[in-house]
Amino acid sequence: IPEDFFQDHIESQPMLINELFRMPQLESHKTKIKNVLDKHEKAQELLYFEGFWDFSHTSPYWKNIVELGISGLKKRAENKDGDFYKGVVLAYEGAQIYLKRLSVQARKSHKNKDRMDFVASALENLIDNPPQNIFEGLCLIYVFFILQSEIECSYLRSFGSLDMLLYPLYKNDIEKGTFTKEQVHVLIRYFIQKLDSLKVWANQPFALCSTDESEPVNELSYIILEEF
């Protein structure tokens, strides 16, 4: 959508990993657990429950993602030895290319050009830097969710405590005048609407507030709650 604050453009069906690895594995398991599957199908026919095949649930350490950004995560992996970390570096290089492509497409948009230039600038900064403001933080969280869920097919099950995670960026934005409180309301509203538009019923929970008794809640907690 040209006017969208949060860009993606991924068409992942059929997903490569599912086609190459998971479905053949599933077919192999079916012959081994046929008795269980027969009971499962019978239960569905009788409307006892509705279930689906499901693979891999994960929740990343969001604090590192937001504080380091894609480039920082890649640099951290570059300092480690082994084939696994070489693969990690390649994955983050792919994420950087993806951010670049999104930013180029945003620049090309002739609809709502001011907004799309704003979006493109945020995406361009995220290629080589951690988020500098709350909008870039939201963009990075959304991009990470899309890449991990739709490309890696390792379904990301939680966004963590968004108010605690993004509050340092929010506080800095308000102090420096990067955004007003009203503008942050709009960005949070679009972010929640974007998640809702994906029509994913089980993969997008987030938390508010903290177990830290000295600061269990902040101003951003109320903004997110109001917009939700």
Short mmCIF file of C-alpha atoms in Angstrom, two decimals:
data_model
loop_
_atom_site.label_atom_id
_atom_site.label_comp_id
_atom_site.label_asym_id
_atom_site.label_seq_id
_atom_site.Cartn_x
_atom_site.Cartn_y
_atom_site.Cartn_z
CA ILE A 1 0.00 0.00 0.00
CA PRO A 2 1.73 3.23 -1.09
CA GLU A 3 0.35 5.28 1.81
CA ASP A 4 1.36 2.74 4.47
CA PHE A 5 3.78 3.74 7.24
CA PHE A 6 4.94 0.12 7.54
CA GLN A 7 6.18 -1.42 4.30
CA ASP A 8 6.62 -5.12 3.49
CA HIS A 9 5.85 -6.35 -0.09
CA ILE A 10 6.53 -10.01 0.72
CA GLU A 11 4.53 -12.66 -1.12
CA SER A 12 5.60 -15.83 0.64
CA GLN A 13 3.12 -18.47 -0.55
CA PRO A 14 4.17 -21.14 -1.01
CA MET A 15 6.92 -20.51 1.55
CA LEU A 16 10.24 -21.94 0.43
CA ILE A 17 11.19 -23.55 3.72
CA ASN A 18 7.81 -25.22 4.05
CA GLU A 19 8.02 -26.57 0.49
CA LEU A 20 11.60 -27.83 0.68
CA PHE A 21 11.88 -29.08 4.23
CA ARG A 22 8.78 -29.13 6.35
CA MET A 23 6.18 -30.69 4.08
CA PRO A 24 8.38 -33.68 3.08
CA GLN A 25 9.17 -34.16 6.76
CA LEU A 26 5.48 -33.99 7.59
CA GLU A 27 4.63 -36.62 4.96
CA SER A 28 7.23 -38.91 6.47
CA HIS A 29 5.77 -38.49 9.95
CA LYS A 30 2.25 -39.17 8.74
CA THR A 31 3.05 -42.82 8.03
CA LYS A 32 4.54 -43.21 11.50
CA ILE A 33 1.62 -41.72 13.41
CA LYS A 34 -1.29 -42.82 11.23
CA ASN A 35 -3.31 -44.07 14.21
CA VAL A 36 -3.09 -40.67 15.91
CA LEU A 37 -4.00 -38.86 12.71
CA ASP A 38 -7.04 -41.06 12.15
CA LYS A 39 -8.31 -40.13 15.61
CA HIS A 40 -7.54 -36.49 14.96
CA GLU A 41 -9.55 -36.47 11.73
CA LYS A 42 -12.44 -38.26 13.39
CA ALA A 43 -12.47 -35.69 16.18
CA GLN A 44 -12.62 -32.89 13.64
CA GLU A 45 -15.51 -34.56 11.84
CA LEU A 46 -17.40 -34.69 15.13
CA LEU A 47 -16.53 -31.02 15.79
CA TYR A 48 -14.61 -31.74 18.98
CA PHE A 49 -11.87 -29.29 18.03
CA GLU A 50 -10.13 -27.63 15.12
CA GLY A 51 -6.35 -27.87 14.85
CA PHE A 52 -3.58 -27.22 12.35
CA TRP A 53 -0.04 -28.36 11.73
CA ASP A 54 2.26 -25.96 13.50
CA PHE A 55 6.02 -25.46 13.49
CA SER A 56 8.49 -23.51 15.57
CA HIS A 57 7.47 -20.82 18.05
CA THR A 58 9.96 -18.24 19.22
CA SER A 59 10.29 -14.90 20.93
CA PRO A 60 13.52 -13.00 20.21
CA TYR A 61 15.37 -10.85 22.71
CA TRP A 62 13.81 -7.59 21.54
CA LYS A 63 16.04 -5.37 23.68
CA ASN A 64 19.10 -6.40 21.67
CA ILE A 65 17.25 -5.98 18.37
CA VAL A 66 16.13 -2.43 19.15
CA GLU A 67 19.40 -1.34 20.77
CA LEU A 68 21.75 -2.92 18.20
CA GLY A 69 19.68 -2.87 15.03
CA ILE A 70 20.28 -5.17 12.06
CA SER A 71 23.80 -3.85 11.49
CA GLY A 72 24.74 -4.26 15.15
CA LEU A 73 23.45 -7.81 15.27
CA LYS A 74 25.39 -8.62 12.12
CA LYS A 75 28.59 -7.08 13.52
CA ARG A 76 28.24 -9.11 16.70
CA ALA A 77 27.99 -12.32 14.65
CA GLU A 78 30.99 -11.32 12.51
CA ASN A 79 33.16 -11.42 15.63
CA LYS A 80 32.39 -15.09 16.27
CA ASP A 81 33.79 -18.21 14.62
CA GLY A 82 31.93 -21.10 13.03
CA ASP A 83 29.60 -21.91 10.17
CA PHE A 84 26.54 -21.07 12.24
CA TYR A 85 27.63 -17.46 12.69
CA LYS A 86 28.54 -17.21 9.00
CA GLY A 87 24.93 -18.12 8.32
CA VAL A 88 23.76 -15.48 10.81
CA VAL A 89 25.81 -12.84 8.99
CA LEU A 90 24.31 -13.87 5.64
CA ALA A 91 20.79 -13.65 7.11
CA TYR A 92 21.35 -10.11 8.37
CA GLU A 93 22.94 -9.09 5.08
CA GLY A 94 19.74 -10.31 3.43
CA ALA A 95 17.74 -8.20 5.89
CA GLN A 96 19.80 -5.14 4.95
CA ILE A 97 19.14 -5.76 1.24
CA TYR A 98 15.45 -6.10 2.03
CA LEU A 99 15.43 -2.76 3.89
CA LYS A 100 17.19 -1.15 0.94
CA ARG A 101 14.64 -2.48 -1.53
CA LEU A 102 11.75 -1.27 0.62
CA SER A 103 13.29 2.19 0.87
CA VAL A 104 13.82 2.38 -2.92
CA GLN A 105 10.20 1.44 -3.55
CA ALA A 106 9.01 4.01 -1.01
CA ARG A 107 11.03 6.72 -2.78
CA LYS A 108 9.40 5.79 -6.07
CA SER A 109 5.88 6.27 -4.74
CA HIS A 110 3.96 9.23 -6.14
CA LYS A 111 1.12 8.85 -3.65
CA ASN A 112 1.43 10.78 -0.39
CA LYS A 113 5.04 11.55 -1.28
CA ASP A 114 5.90 13.43 1.92
CA ARG A 115 4.89 10.43 4.02
CA MET A 116 6.71 7.95 1.81
CA ASP A 117 9.90 10.02 1.84
CA PHE A 118 9.62 10.00 5.62
CA VAL A 119 9.22 6.21 5.57
CA ALA A 120 12.10 5.77 3.11
CA SER A 121 14.45 7.83 5.31
CA ALA A 122 13.65 5.62 8.29
CA LEU A 123 14.25 2.43 6.31
CA GLU A 124 17.52 3.80 4.91
CA ASN A 125 18.79 4.59 8.39
CA LEU A 126 17.93 1.10 9.65
CA ILE A 127 20.19 -0.49 7.04
CA ASP A 128 23.35 0.54 8.89
CA ASN A 129 22.16 1.90 12.24
CA PRO A 130 19.96 1.04 15.20
CA PRO A 131 16.65 2.92 15.49
CA GLN A 132 17.09 6.61 16.24
CA ASN A 133 13.45 7.36 17.08
CA ILE A 134 10.23 5.56 17.98
CA PHE A 135 9.06 5.31 14.37
CA GLU A 136 12.27 3.58 13.33
CA GLY A 137 11.89 1.31 16.34
CA LEU A 138 8.39 0.32 15.24
CA CYS A 139 9.59 -0.19 11.66
CA LEU A 140 12.41 -2.47 12.78
CA ILE A 141 10.10 -4.52 15.00
CA TYR A 142 7.65 -4.99 12.14
CA VAL A 143 10.36 -5.86 9.59
CA PHE A 144 11.92 -8.37 11.98
CA PHE A 145 8.50 -9.95 12.54
CA ILE A 146 7.87 -10.27 8.79
CA LEU A 147 11.31 -11.68 7.97
CA GLN A 148 11.31 -14.23 10.77
CA SER A 149 7.70 -15.32 10.35
CA GLU A 150 7.28 -15.22 6.57
CA ILE A 151 10.79 -16.04 5.30
CA GLU A 152 12.41 -18.08 8.05
CA CYS A 153 9.01 -19.60 8.94
CA SER A 154 9.93 -19.54 12.60
CA TYR A 155 6.77 -17.94 13.91
CA LEU A 156 7.42 -15.01 16.17
CA ARG A 157 5.00 -15.33 19.05
CA SER A 158 5.48 -12.11 21.02
CA PHE A 159 6.50 -8.49 20.58
CA GLY A 160 7.48 -8.23 24.23
CA SER A 161 6.67 -5.24 26.45
CA LEU A 162 6.36 -2.57 23.78
CA ASP A 163 6.06 0.33 26.21
CA MET A 164 9.23 -0.61 28.10
CA LEU A 165 11.09 -1.50 24.92
CA LEU A 166 10.31 1.74 23.07
CA TYR A 167 10.15 4.19 25.97
CA PRO A 168 13.81 5.36 25.73
CA LEU A 169 13.24 6.25 22.06
CA TYR A 170 9.91 7.92 22.86
CA LYS A 171 11.38 9.94 25.71
CA ASN A 172 14.24 11.13 23.52
CA ASP A 173 11.81 12.06 20.71
CA ILE A 174 9.67 14.18 23.04
CA GLU A 175 12.67 15.89 24.64
CA LYS A 176 14.25 16.72 21.26
CA GLY A 177 10.99 17.59 19.54
CA THR A 178 11.37 14.85 16.93
CA PHE A 179 7.71 13.94 17.40
CA THR A 180 4.89 15.38 19.44
CA LYS A 181 2.82 13.18 21.72
CA GLU A 182 -0.07 13.46 19.24
CA GLN A 183 2.16 12.26 16.39
CA VAL A 184 3.27 9.26 18.46
CA HIS A 185 -0.40 8.43 18.98
CA VAL A 186 -0.83 8.32 15.19
CA LEU A 187 2.23 6.11 14.67
CA ILE A 188 1.13 3.65 17.35
CA ARG A 189 -2.38 3.59 15.85
CA TYR A 190 -1.01 2.74 12.39
CA PHE A 191 1.29 0.08 13.87
CA ILE A 192 -1.58 -1.70 15.61
CA GLN A 193 -3.77 -1.40 12.51
CA LYS A 194 -0.94 -2.90 10.43
CA LEU A 195 -0.72 -5.91 12.71
CA ASP A 196 -4.50 -6.32 12.62
CA SER A 197 -4.51 -6.16 8.81
CA LEU A 198 -2.30 -9.26 8.64
CA LYS A 199 -5.19 -11.34 10.04
CA VAL A 200 -2.86 -13.51 12.12
CA TRP A 201 -4.87 -14.66 15.11
CA ALA A 202 -2.20 -16.21 17.33
CA ASN A 203 1.23 -14.73 16.64
CA GLN A 204 1.06 -11.10 17.72
CA PRO A 205 0.64 -10.63 21.46
CA PHE A 206 2.47 -7.85 23.25
CA ALA A 207 2.70 -6.85 26.88
CA LEU A 208 2.48 -3.57 28.74
CA CYS A 209 4.14 -2.53 32.00
CA SER A 210 7.07 -4.02 33.85
CA THR A 211 7.85 -6.11 36.92
CA ASP A 212 10.25 -3.34 38.00
CA GLU A 213 8.53 -1.83 41.06
CA SER A 214 10.40 1.47 40.69
CA GLU A 215 9.01 2.08 37.19
CA PRO A 216 6.29 -0.42 36.27
CA VAL A 217 4.51 1.93 33.88
CA ASN A 218 5.34 4.97 31.76
CA GLU A 219 3.65 7.53 29.53
CA LEU A 220 3.99 5.32 26.48
CA SER A 221 2.08 2.55 28.30
CA TYR A 222 -1.01 4.75 28.32
CA ILE A 223 -0.58 5.84 24.69
CA ILE A 224 -0.42 2.22 23.48
CA LEU A 225 -3.38 1.24 25.67
CA GLU A 226 -5.49 4.16 24.41
CA GLU A 227 -4.72 3.43 20.76
CA PHE A 228 -5.31 -0.31 21.16
#
